[in-house]
Coordinates of C-alpha atoms in Angstrom, one line a residue:
Chain A
M871 CA 77.7 116.5 80.2
L872 CA 75.4 117.9 82.9
K873 CA 76.5 115.3 85.4
I874 CA 80.2 116.1 84.9
W875 CA 79.7 119.8 85.0
S876 CA 77.8 119.6 88.2
M877 CA 80.6 117.4 89.7
K878 CA 83.0 120.0 88.6
E879 CA 81.1 122.8 90.3
K880 CA 81.1 120.8 93.5
Q881 CA 84.9 120.6 93.4
A882 CA 86.5 123.9 94.3
A883 CA 89.4 124.1 92.0
E884 CA 91.9 126.7 91.1
G885 CA 94.3 126.6 88.2
G886 CA 96.3 128.4 85.6
S887 CA 97.3 127.2 82.2
A888 CA 100.9 127.3 81.2
K889 CA 102.6 128.1 78.0
K890 CA 105.1 125.3 77.9
K891 CA 104.2 122.3 79.9
V892 CA 106.4 120.3 82.2
T893 CA 106.3 116.7 81.2
A894 CA 105.5 114.0 83.9
A895 CA 109.0 112.6 83.3
Q896 CA 110.6 115.9 84.0
L897 CA 108.6 116.3 87.1
R898 CA 109.7 113.0 88.4
V899 CA 113.4 113.6 87.5
Q900 CA 113.2 117.0 89.4
K901 CA 111.7 115.2 92.4
D902 CA 114.4 112.4 92.2
L903 CA 117.2 114.9 91.9
S904 CA 116.1 117.0 94.8
E905 CA 115.9 113.9 96.9
L906 CA 119.3 112.5 95.9
S907 CA 121.4 111.5 98.8
L908 CA 124.8 110.3 97.5
P909 CA 127.8 109.2 99.5
S910 CA 131.0 111.2 99.1
T911 CA 132.2 108.6 96.6
M912 CA 129.7 109.8 94.0
K913 CA 129.2 113.1 92.2
T914 CA 126.9 114.2 89.5
H915 CA 127.9 116.5 86.6
F916 CA 125.5 118.5 84.5
P917 CA 126.7 119.7 81.1
S918 CA 123.8 122.1 81.2
A919 CA 121.9 123.2 84.3
E920 CA 118.7 123.6 82.2
D921 CA 118.7 120.0 80.9
I922 CA 118.2 117.7 83.9
M923 CA 117.4 114.7 81.6
N924 CA 121.1 114.3 80.5
F925 CA 123.9 114.2 83.0
E926 CA 127.0 112.3 84.2
L927 CA 127.8 110.4 87.3
T928 CA 131.3 109.9 88.7
V929 CA 132.0 107.0 91.0
R930 CA 135.2 106.8 93.1
P931 CA 135.1 103.4 94.9
D932 CA 136.7 103.7 98.3
E933 CA 137.3 99.9 98.7
G934 CA 137.5 96.7 96.7
F935 CA 139.3 95.9 93.4
Y936 CA 138.5 99.3 91.9
Q937 CA 139.7 101.6 94.7
G938 CA 141.7 104.5 93.4
G939 CA 139.8 104.7 90.1
E940 CA 137.3 107.2 88.9
F941 CA 134.5 105.9 86.7
R942 CA 132.2 108.1 84.6
F943 CA 128.7 107.2 83.5
S944 CA 126.3 109.0 81.2
F945 CA 122.6 109.1 82.2
Y946 CA 119.9 109.7 79.6
V947 CA 116.4 109.9 81.0
N948 CA 113.7 109.5 78.2
P949 CA 110.1 110.9 78.2
N950 CA 108.8 107.4 79.2
F951 CA 110.6 107.6 82.6
P952 CA 109.7 106.1 85.1
H953 CA 107.9 103.5 83.1
E954 CA 111.2 102.9 81.4
P955 CA 114.6 103.0 83.3
P956 CA 117.2 105.7 82.5
K957 CA 119.7 104.7 79.9
V958 CA 123.2 104.4 81.5
K959 CA 126.5 103.9 79.8
C960 CA 130.1 103.8 81.1
L961 CA 132.1 106.5 79.3
Q962 CA 135.4 104.8 79.7
K963 CA 136.7 101.5 78.5
V964 CA 137.1 99.5 81.7
Y965 CA 138.0 95.9 82.6
H966 CA 135.0 94.7 84.6
P967 CA 133.0 91.5 84.5
N968 CA 129.7 93.4 84.2
I969 CA 130.7 96.2 81.8
D970 CA 131.5 95.4 78.2
L971 CA 134.1 97.2 76.0
E972 CA 131.5 99.5 74.6
G973 CA 130.4 100.7 78.0
N974 CA 127.2 98.7 78.3
V975 CA 126.4 97.9 81.9
C976 CA 124.8 94.7 83.2
L977 CA 122.8 95.8 86.2
N978 CA 119.4 94.1 86.8
I979 CA 117.6 97.3 87.8
L980 CA 118.6 98.9 84.6
R981 CA 116.7 96.3 82.6
E982 CA 114.7 93.3 83.6
D983 CA 114.2 94.3 87.3
W984 CA 113.4 98.0 86.7
K985 CA 110.2 99.3 88.4
P986 CA 108.7 102.8 88.4
V987 CA 109.1 103.0 92.2
L988 CA 112.9 102.8 91.9
S989 CA 114.6 106.2 91.8
L990 CA 117.7 107.7 90.2
N991 CA 119.3 107.3 93.6
A992 CA 118.7 103.6 93.6
V993 CA 120.4 103.3 90.1
M994 CA 123.4 105.2 91.3
I995 CA 123.8 103.1 94.4
G996 CA 123.5 100.0 92.2
L997 CA 126.3 101.3 89.9
Q998 CA 128.6 101.8 92.8
Y999 CA 127.8 98.4 94.1
L1000 CA 129.1 96.9 90.9
F1001 CA 132.5 98.2 91.7
L1002 CA 132.4 97.0 95.3
E1003 CA 131.1 93.6 94.4
P1004 CA 131.6 92.6 90.7
N1005 CA 129.3 89.8 89.8
A1006 CA 131.0 87.0 87.9
S1007 CA 127.8 85.0 87.4
D1008 CA 126.2 87.8 85.2
P1009 CA 129.1 88.5 82.9
L1010 CA 129.2 91.0 80.0
N1011 CA 133.0 90.8 79.8
K1012 CA 133.4 87.0 79.9
D1013 CA 137.2 87.0 80.1
A1014 CA 137.1 89.3 83.1
A1015 CA 134.4 87.2 84.8
H1016 CA 136.2 83.9 84.1
Q1017 CA 139.5 85.4 85.5
M1018 CA 137.7 86.6 88.6
T1019 CA 136.4 83.1 89.5
A1020 CA 139.4 81.1 88.2
N1021 CA 142.2 83.2 89.7
R1022 CA 141.3 86.0 92.0
E1023 CA 144.8 87.3 92.4
E1024 CA 145.4 87.4 88.7
F1025 CA 142.1 89.2 88.3
K1026 CA 143.1 91.8 90.9
R1027 CA 146.4 92.4 89.0
N1028 CA 144.5 92.7 85.7
V1029 CA 142.2 95.3 87.2
K1030 CA 145.1 97.4 88.6
H1031 CA 147.0 97.1 85.3
S1032 CA 143.9 98.1 83.2
M1033 CA 143.0 101.0 85.5
A1034 CA 146.4 102.5 84.8
G1035 CA 145.8 102.4 81.0
G1036 CA 147.4 99.0 80.4
S1037 CA 146.4 96.1 78.2
V1038 CA 144.8 92.9 79.3
A1039 CA 144.6 89.9 76.8
G1040 CA 145.6 92.3 74.0
E1041 CA 142.9 94.8 74.8
R1042 CA 144.0 98.3 75.9
F1043 CA 141.9 100.0 78.5
D1044 CA 141.4 103.7 79.5
C1045 CA 143.4 105.1 82.4
V1046 CA 140.9 105.8 85.1
L1047 CA 143.2 106.5 88.1
I1048 CA 142.4 109.6 90.1
K1049 CA 144.9 112.3 89.3
Chain B
M1420 CA 77.0 76.3 50.0
H1421 CA 79.1 78.0 47.3
E1422 CA 76.1 79.4 45.5
L1423 CA 74.7 80.9 48.7
H1424 CA 78.1 82.4 49.5
D1425 CA 78.2 84.0 46.0
Q1426 CA 74.7 85.3 46.4
I1427 CA 75.5 87.0 49.6
W1428 CA 78.7 88.4 48.3
T1429 CA 77.1 89.9 45.2
S1430 CA 74.2 91.4 47.2
L1431 CA 76.6 93.1 49.6
P1432 CA 77.3 96.3 47.5
N1433 CA 73.5 96.8 47.3
L1434 CA 73.1 96.4 51.0
F1435 CA 75.7 99.0 51.7
S1436 CA 74.3 101.5 49.2
T1437 CA 70.9 101.4 50.9
M1438 CA 72.6 102.2 54.2
T1439 CA 74.2 105.4 53.1
A1440 CA 71.0 107.4 53.8
V1441 CA 71.0 109.8 56.7
R1442 CA 70.6 107.9 59.9
N1443 CA 67.6 108.8 61.9
P1444 CA 68.0 109.1 65.6
Y1445 CA 65.3 106.4 66.3
S1446 CA 67.9 104.0 67.6
I1447 CA 69.1 106.4 70.3
S1448 CA 65.9 108.3 70.9
P1449 CA 64.2 105.8 73.3
V1450 CA 67.1 106.1 75.8
L1451 CA 67.4 109.9 75.5
T1452 CA 63.7 110.9 75.5
T1453 CA 62.5 108.7 78.4
S1454 CA 63.9 108.2 81.8
G1455 CA 64.2 104.8 83.6
P1456 CA 64.9 103.4 87.1
F1457 CA 68.7 103.8 86.5
S1458 CA 68.6 107.3 85.0
D1459 CA 70.7 109.8 86.8
E1460 CA 68.6 112.2 88.9
E1461 CA 70.0 115.1 86.9
F1462 CA 69.0 113.5 83.6
A1463 CA 66.3 115.5 81.8
P1464 CA 64.9 113.3 79.0
S1465 CA 64.1 115.3 75.9
P1466 CA 64.8 115.5 72.2
D1467 CA 67.1 118.4 73.1
V1468 CA 69.6 115.8 74.4
I1469 CA 69.9 114.4 70.8
T1470 CA 70.5 117.9 69.5
A1471 CA 73.1 118.5 72.2
L1472 CA 74.9 115.3 71.2
A1473 CA 74.9 116.4 67.6
D1474 CA 76.3 119.8 68.5
M1475 CA 79.1 118.5 70.7
S1476 CA 82.6 118.4 69.5
I1477 CA 84.3 115.2 70.3
L1478 CA 88.0 114.3 69.8
V1479 CA 89.2 110.9 68.8
I1480 CA 92.9 110.3 69.3
G1481 CA 94.3 107.5 67.1
A1482 CA 92.8 106.2 63.9
G1483 CA 94.3 102.7 64.1
G1484 CA 92.8 99.4 65.3
L1485 CA 90.8 101.0 68.1
G1486 CA 90.4 104.3 66.3
C1487 CA 88.5 102.8 63.3
E1488 CA 86.1 101.1 65.6
I1489 CA 85.7 104.2 67.8
L1490 CA 85.0 106.5 64.8
K1491 CA 82.4 104.1 63.4
N1492 CA 80.7 103.7 66.8
L1493 CA 80.5 107.4 67.5
A1494 CA 79.3 108.2 64.1
L1495 CA 76.5 105.7 64.4
S1496 CA 75.4 106.8 67.9
G1497 CA 74.5 110.4 67.4
F1498 CA 77.8 112.3 67.6
K1499 CA 78.1 114.5 64.5
K1500 CA 81.1 116.8 65.1
I1501 CA 84.1 114.4 65.3
H1502 CA 87.8 115.3 65.1
V1503 CA 90.5 112.7 64.7
I1504 CA 94.2 112.9 65.2
D1505 CA 96.7 110.4 64.0
M1506 CA 100.4 110.7 63.1
D1507 CA 100.7 107.5 61.1
T1508 CA 100.2 106.5 57.5
I1509 CA 98.5 103.3 56.4
D1510 CA 100.7 100.2 56.2
I1511 CA 99.6 97.1 54.3
S1512 CA 99.6 95.1 57.6
N1513 CA 96.9 97.4 59.0
L1514 CA 94.3 96.3 56.5
N1515 CA 93.2 93.0 58.2
R1516 CA 91.5 94.9 61.0
Q1517 CA 91.5 98.7 60.3
F1518 CA 88.4 98.4 58.2
L1519 CA 88.2 102.0 57.1
F1520 CA 91.2 101.5 54.9
R1521 CA 91.6 99.7 51.5
P1522 CA 94.7 98.5 49.6
S1523 CA 94.7 101.6 47.5
D1524 CA 95.0 103.8 50.7
V1525 CA 98.4 102.3 51.7
G1526 CA 100.8 105.2 52.3
K1527 CA 98.1 107.8 53.0
P1528 CA 97.5 109.4 56.4
K1529 CA 95.2 107.3 58.5
S1530 CA 93.3 110.3 59.9
E1531 CA 92.5 111.6 56.5
V1532 CA 91.4 108.3 54.9
A1533 CA 89.3 107.4 58.0
A1534 CA 87.6 110.8 58.1
E1535 CA 86.9 110.6 54.4
F1536 CA 85.4 107.1 54.7
I1537 CA 83.1 108.0 57.6
N1538 CA 82.0 111.3 55.9
R1539 CA 81.1 109.5 52.8
R1540 CA 79.4 106.6 54.5
V1541 CA 77.4 108.2 57.3
A1542 CA 75.6 111.2 56.0
G1543 CA 75.2 114.1 58.5
V1544 CA 78.4 113.3 60.4
H1545 CA 81.4 115.4 59.8
V1546 CA 84.8 114.1 60.8
T1547 CA 87.7 116.6 60.7
P1548 CA 91.1 114.9 60.3
H1549 CA 94.4 116.1 61.8
F1550 CA 97.5 114.4 60.5
G1551 CA 100.2 115.0 63.1
K1552 CA 101.4 114.4 66.6
I1553 CA 99.1 115.2 69.6
Q1554 CA 102.0 117.2 71.0
D1555 CA 101.9 119.6 68.0
F1556 CA 98.5 121.0 69.1
D1557 CA 98.2 123.6 71.8
N1558 CA 95.8 124.1 74.7
D1559 CA 93.4 126.2 72.6
F1560 CA 93.0 123.3 70.2
Y1561 CA 92.1 120.9 73.0
M1562 CA 89.8 123.4 74.7
Q1563 CA 87.3 123.3 71.8
F1564 CA 86.3 119.7 72.6
T1565 CA 83.8 118.5 75.2
L1566 CA 85.0 115.0 75.4
V1567 CA 88.2 113.0 74.4
V1568 CA 88.2 109.4 73.4
C1569 CA 91.6 107.7 73.1
G1570 CA 92.6 104.6 71.1
L1571 CA 96.4 104.8 71.5
D1572 CA 99.1 102.2 71.5
S1573 CA 101.7 104.4 73.3
I1574 CA 102.2 105.1 77.0
E1575 CA 104.0 108.3 76.2
A1576 CA 101.1 109.7 74.2
R1577 CA 98.6 108.7 76.9
R1578 CA 100.7 110.4 79.6
W1579 CA 100.9 113.5 77.5
I1580 CA 97.2 113.9 76.7
N1581 CA 96.3 113.0 80.3
A1582 CA 98.7 115.7 81.7
T1583 CA 97.4 118.1 79.1
L1584 CA 93.7 117.6 80.0
V1585 CA 94.5 117.8 83.8
G1586 CA 96.4 121.1 83.0
L1587 CA 93.4 122.5 81.2
V1588 CA 91.1 122.3 84.2
G1589 CA 90.3 125.8 85.4
D1590 CA 87.4 127.4 87.2
S1591 CA 84.6 127.0 84.7
P1592 CA 82.9 123.6 84.3
E1593 CA 83.6 123.5 80.5
T1594 CA 87.3 123.3 81.1
L1595 CA 86.9 119.8 82.5
K1596 CA 87.2 117.4 79.5
P1597 CA 86.5 113.8 80.4
L1598 CA 89.0 111.4 78.9
I1599 CA 87.9 107.9 77.9
D1600 CA 90.9 105.7 77.4
G1601 CA 90.7 102.3 75.6
G1602 CA 93.7 100.0 75.3
T1603 CA 94.2 96.5 74.1
E1604 CA 97.1 94.0 74.2
G1605 CA 96.3 90.7 72.4
F1606 CA 93.2 89.2 74.1
K1607 CA 93.3 91.7 77.0
G1608 CA 92.1 95.2 77.2
Q1609 CA 90.8 98.0 79.4
S1610 CA 88.6 101.0 79.2
R1611 CA 88.4 103.7 81.7
V1612 CA 86.8 107.0 82.3
I1613 CA 89.1 109.8 83.6
L1614 CA 87.6 113.0 84.9
P1615 CA 90.7 115.2 85.1
T1616 CA 91.4 116.3 88.7
I1617 CA 88.2 114.6 90.0
T1618 CA 89.0 110.9 89.5
S1619 CA 92.2 108.9 89.3
C1620 CA 94.2 109.9 86.2
Y1621 CA 96.4 107.9 83.9
E1622 CA 99.5 108.9 85.8
C1623 CA 98.0 107.6 89.1
S1624 CA 98.0 104.1 87.6
L1625 CA 101.4 104.1 85.9
D1626 CA 102.7 101.5 88.3
M1627 CA 99.9 99.1 87.3
L1628 CA 101.4 98.7 83.8
T1629 CA 103.1 95.5 82.8
P1630 CA 106.7 96.3 82.4
Q1631 CA 108.1 95.9 78.9
T1632 CA 109.7 92.5 78.2
T1633 CA 113.4 93.0 78.6
F1634 CA 116.1 90.4 78.9
P1635 CA 119.1 90.6 81.2
M1636 CA 122.1 92.1 79.3
C1637 CA 124.3 89.2 80.1
T1638 CA 121.9 86.7 78.7
I1639 CA 121.8 88.6 75.5
A1640 CA 125.6 88.9 75.4
N1641 CA 126.5 85.4 76.4
T1642 CA 123.8 82.8 76.7
P1643 CA 121.0 83.4 74.2
R1644 CA 118.3 80.8 74.3
L1645 CA 115.4 82.5 72.5
P1646 CA 115.2 84.1 69.0
E1647 CA 114.4 87.3 70.8
H1648 CA 117.7 87.2 72.6
C1649 CA 119.5 87.1 69.3
I1650 CA 117.5 90.0 67.9
E1651 CA 118.2 92.1 71.0
W1652 CA 121.9 91.3 70.8
A1653 CA 121.9 92.5 67.2
S1654 CA 120.0 95.7 67.9
V1655 CA 121.3 96.7 71.3
L1656 CA 124.9 95.5 71.3
E1657 CA 125.9 95.1 67.6
W1658 CA 124.2 98.0 66.0
P1659 CA 126.0 100.7 68.0
K1660 CA 129.4 99.1 67.1
H1661 CA 128.8 99.5 63.4
F1662 CA 126.8 102.7 63.1
D1663 CA 127.0 106.1 64.7
R1664 CA 123.3 106.7 64.3
K1665 CA 120.2 105.0 65.8
A1666 CA 118.6 102.3 63.8
D1667 CA 115.4 103.4 62.0
N1668 CA 112.9 100.7 62.9
D1669 CA 110.7 101.5 59.9
D1670 CA 113.6 101.4 57.4
V1671 CA 113.7 98.1 55.5
E1672 CA 117.5 98.3 55.2
D1673 CA 118.2 98.9 58.9
V1674 CA 115.8 96.1 60.0
T1675 CA 117.3 93.8 57.4
W1676 CA 120.8 94.4 58.8
I1677 CA 119.6 93.6 62.3
F1678 CA 117.7 90.6 61.1
E1679 CA 120.7 89.2 59.3
Q1680 CA 123.0 89.7 62.3
A1681 CA 120.4 88.1 64.5
R1682 CA 120.0 85.1 62.2
A1683 CA 123.7 84.5 62.0
R1684 CA 123.9 84.5 65.8
A1685 CA 120.9 82.2 66.1
E1686 CA 122.5 79.7 63.8
Q1687 CA 125.7 79.8 65.8
F1688 CA 123.8 79.0 69.0
G1689 CA 121.4 76.5 67.3
I1690 CA 118.3 78.7 67.9
E1691 CA 115.4 78.6 65.5
G1692 CA 112.7 81.1 64.8
V1693 CA 114.5 84.4 63.9
T1694 CA 112.4 85.9 61.1
Y1695 CA 112.3 89.3 59.5
Q1696 CA 108.8 89.7 61.0
L1697 CA 109.9 88.8 64.5
T1698 CA 112.9 91.1 64.2
Q1699 CA 110.6 94.0 63.4
G1700 CA 108.2 92.9 66.2
V1701 CA 110.9 92.8 68.8
I1702 CA 112.6 96.1 68.0
K1703 CA 109.4 98.0 67.6
N1704 CA 107.9 96.1 70.6
I1705 CA 104.8 95.1 68.5
I1706 CA 102.1 93.3 70.4
P1707 CA 99.8 91.3 68.2
A1708 CA 96.5 93.0 67.8
I1709 CA 93.3 91.1 67.7
A1710 CA 90.4 92.7 65.8
S1711 CA 87.7 91.4 68.2
T1712 CA 89.4 92.7 71.3
N1713 CA 89.7 96.1 69.7
A1714 CA 85.9 95.9 68.9
I1715 CA 85.0 95.0 72.5
I1716 CA 87.1 97.7 74.0
A1717 CA 86.1 100.4 71.4
A1718 CA 82.4 99.5 72.0
S1719 CA 82.8 99.9 75.7
S1720 CA 84.7 103.2 75.4
C1721 CA 82.0 104.6 73.0
N1722 CA 79.2 103.5 75.3
E1723 CA 80.9 105.4 78.1
A1724 CA 81.4 108.4 75.8
F1725 CA 77.7 108.3 75.0
K1726 CA 76.7 108.0 78.7
V1727 CA 79.0 110.7 79.9
A1728 CA 77.8 113.0 77.1
T1729 CA 74.1 112.5 77.7
T1730 CA 73.9 111.6 81.5
C1731 CA 71.2 109.1 80.5
V1732 CA 72.5 106.3 82.7
P1733 CA 75.4 106.1 85.1
F1734 CA 78.8 105.8 83.5
L1735 CA 81.8 103.6 84.3
N1736 CA 83.4 104.5 87.6
N1737 CA 86.1 104.2 86.6
Y1738 CA 88.1 101.2 85.3
M1739 CA 87.0 98.2 83.4
M1740 CA 89.5 95.5 82.7
Y1741 CA 88.8 92.8 80.2
S1742 CA 90.7 89.6 80.1
G1743 CA 90.0 87.2 77.3
N1744 CA 93.2 85.2 77.3
N1745 CA 92.0 82.6 79.8
S1746 CA 88.3 82.1 79.1
V1747 CA 86.7 85.5 79.7
Y1748 CA 86.9 87.6 82.8
T1749 CA 86.0 91.2 83.3
Y1750 CA 86.1 93.3 86.4
T1751 CA 85.1 96.9 87.1
F1752 CA 86.6 98.8 90.0
Q1753 CA 87.2 102.3 91.1
H1754 CA 90.8 103.1 90.7
Q1755 CA 91.8 105.4 93.5
K1756 CA 93.4 108.8 93.0
R1757 CA 96.9 108.9 94.2
P1758 CA 97.5 111.8 96.6
D1759 CA 101.1 112.0 95.5
C1760 CA 100.4 111.7 91.8
P1761 CA 102.9 113.9 89.9
V1762 CA 100.2 115.1 87.5
C1763 CA 96.8 115.3 89.3
G1764 CA 97.9 115.3 92.9
V1765 CA 99.8 118.5 92.5
Q1766 CA 98.6 121.6 94.3
V1767 CA 98.5 124.9 92.4
L1768 CA 99.6 128.0 94.1
R1769 CA 99.1 131.5 92.7
L1770 CA 101.5 134.1 94.1
A1771 CA 101.4 137.8 93.3
V1772 CA 104.8 139.4 93.8
P1773 CA 106.1 143.0 93.3
K1774 CA 108.3 143.6 90.3
S1775 CA 111.4 144.0 92.6
T1776 CA 111.2 140.4 93.8
T1777 CA 114.3 138.3 93.4
L1778 CA 114.3 134.5 93.2
E1779 CA 115.7 134.4 96.7
N1780 CA 112.7 136.5 98.0
L1781 CA 110.3 134.2 96.2
I1782 CA 111.8 131.1 97.9
E1783 CA 111.6 132.9 101.3
R1784 CA 107.9 133.6 100.6
L1785 CA 107.4 129.9 99.8
K1786 CA 109.1 128.9 103.0
E1787 CA 106.9 131.2 105.0
N1788 CA 103.7 130.2 103.3
P1789 CA 101.7 128.0 105.7
A1790 CA 99.9 126.4 102.7
T1791 CA 103.1 124.9 101.3
K1792 CA 105.5 124.3 104.3
V1793 CA 108.5 123.8 102.1
K1794 CA 111.9 123.7 103.6
N1795 CA 114.5 123.6 100.9
P1796 CA 112.7 123.8 97.6
S1797 CA 114.0 123.3 94.0
L1798 CA 112.4 125.4 91.3
R1799 CA 112.2 124.7 87.6
T1800 CA 110.2 125.8 84.5
A1801 CA 109.7 123.4 81.6
S1802 CA 112.9 124.6 80.0
K1803 CA 115.0 126.2 82.7
S1804 CA 116.5 125.3 86.1
L1805 CA 115.8 128.3 88.3
Y1806 CA 117.2 127.0 91.5
M1807 CA 118.0 123.3 92.3
A1808 CA 118.8 122.8 96.0
S1809 CA 120.3 119.4 95.2
P1810 CA 122.5 117.8 94.0
K1811 CA 125.4 120.0 95.0
E1812 CA 126.7 120.5 91.4
L1813 CA 123.3 121.8 90.2
E1814 CA 123.0 124.0 93.3
E1815 CA 126.3 125.6 92.4
M1816 CA 125.3 126.1 88.8
T1817 CA 121.9 127.7 89.6
R1818 CA 122.9 129.7 92.7
G1819 CA 123.6 132.7 90.6
N1820 CA 119.9 133.0 89.7
L1821 CA 119.0 133.7 93.3
V1822 CA 119.8 137.4 93.0
K1823 CA 118.0 137.8 89.7
L1824 CA 114.4 139.2 89.3
V1825 CA 111.6 136.6 89.1
G1826 CA 109.9 138.6 86.4
E1827 CA 113.0 138.3 84.1
L1828 CA 113.7 134.6 84.9
V1829 CA 110.3 133.1 84.6
G1830 CA 108.3 135.1 82.1
E1831 CA 104.9 133.6 81.7
E1832 CA 105.9 130.0 82.3
E1833 CA 104.7 128.0 85.2
V1834 CA 107.1 127.0 87.9
T1835 CA 107.4 123.5 89.4
V1836 CA 108.5 123.3 93.0
T1837 CA 109.8 120.1 94.5
D1838 CA 110.7 119.7 98.1
E1839 CA 111.1 116.9 100.6
A1840 CA 108.0 118.2 102.5
L1841 CA 105.8 118.0 99.4
P1842 CA 104.2 114.7 98.5
F1843 CA 105.1 115.3 94.9
S1844 CA 105.4 118.8 93.7
L1845 CA 103.7 122.2 93.5
R1846 CA 102.7 124.1 90.5
L1847 CA 103.4 127.8 91.1
V1848 CA 101.9 130.5 89.0
V1849 CA 103.7 133.8 89.6
D1850 CA 102.0 137.0 88.8
V1851 CA 104.5 139.8 88.7
E1852 CA 102.8 143.1 89.5

């Protein structure tokens, strides 16, 4: 160990040991949160200020099919972040080609295209983009996706109707209109 | 041929029993008692090095495929005080490569069985087992070791031990615990030497990891083509519809449920190959382990442990990759330390403050401090948000803390400061006077 110890002596270091350690994932989330720069259409909500690994995001699209609605997502960041992406779910039942009836979201950077260099900010921008530009070629709700390509006007009407709490094809959706 | 085979087989127990005698250090003494052209200039060849090796406490993390090899290698190369931690119990599927275990050991803790085997087999060596998670042990526990060798299969555990050992580094040389990390994945593997705070650490190289295989959600939901797609559909999309709890990937009933759902879906789409074994493999993200790759990587890791411990010849600086999946290729390089590494690139700042200091006063002092140059910092401990400058909602929730006394808010915990002006973050130790 002689070699190591002399290397150590050459390196002037200063340190203190802590009682409870901050995990690398927590550090990264704190960094991501303090660098968050969200447009006025998005807001975060923290059930507890102490727990930054669990929070909600509200998206209010200001244009497109979903304008006038308010969409809530839960974010759960696990200890493997940023090796693994955050787990995101839509908390309301919405009629959307890329969101299924259980709230699962099809967004490439949340699964197959996730990279540790991506930040929480990137995920949030990605979610908002889904409402501005729904993607019918990657459907989770096949009926909605089919309608969007087959009959855009009908799709538009379905979205409006579902956002007000109405039913589309026998399925009742949550009212997401801004009160 | 058969006769010969039988002969060898029957003579084996004898062979083993003659080998249980105390190992003499002859095999290692030539390299430790003489110097050579490659010896480090600080190497002082002497029988004392052998004694030092025997007195040194070394920690092995993991008693699985790599761990069995590592324990065997260390025990046979002069280390005598070995500790081993593992949280798992022995499964029947381990027996093909984890050679310290026998069918009668199935269900017992790996660490205990492995320690008992080595202790019985290599006289003079004492292995102390710890059955539990590495996270259950505190800094004092890790401080007793000189060296740590890891044979883990989890990124989370590696990140944890890496951050812990970086955190242990203090003023005295003994607080620096070299970490030798081995890892395998099928025919590929790597071994590396990490000198916490001096060389690149595990976290520095996090972006080099191959991402986990994931499939697009829409493929799983609509257009499955592979048996894996059907299994993911059953576990990710169907399970939460039927159960309020998470699936237990070690529970036969839960795995069977997922397997049956996946099989039905595969049939519907004309996909073949959904088996119980594959189902378990996909949901637990099991990568096939190859015994020989484990042996190669464990051998390399243990040689490095031996070199680091004795200084007899230069050790690996600092990353050896081994790729056996397309002929054989190995490459050794010096992985660079990342200046903005969230674990080892973090500066530590000690601030002594009077008892009357509020959080707001502390933040002012940080802003004035020329060493930090922070503008609008966010401060947290491991469990508490002290003040989060962003996002707005957290700022509002934590604003009330600004008038509170630092001594009451922080206690003895370390504070993490993030700010746009900092490459990553700052560890702040506040001493309230």
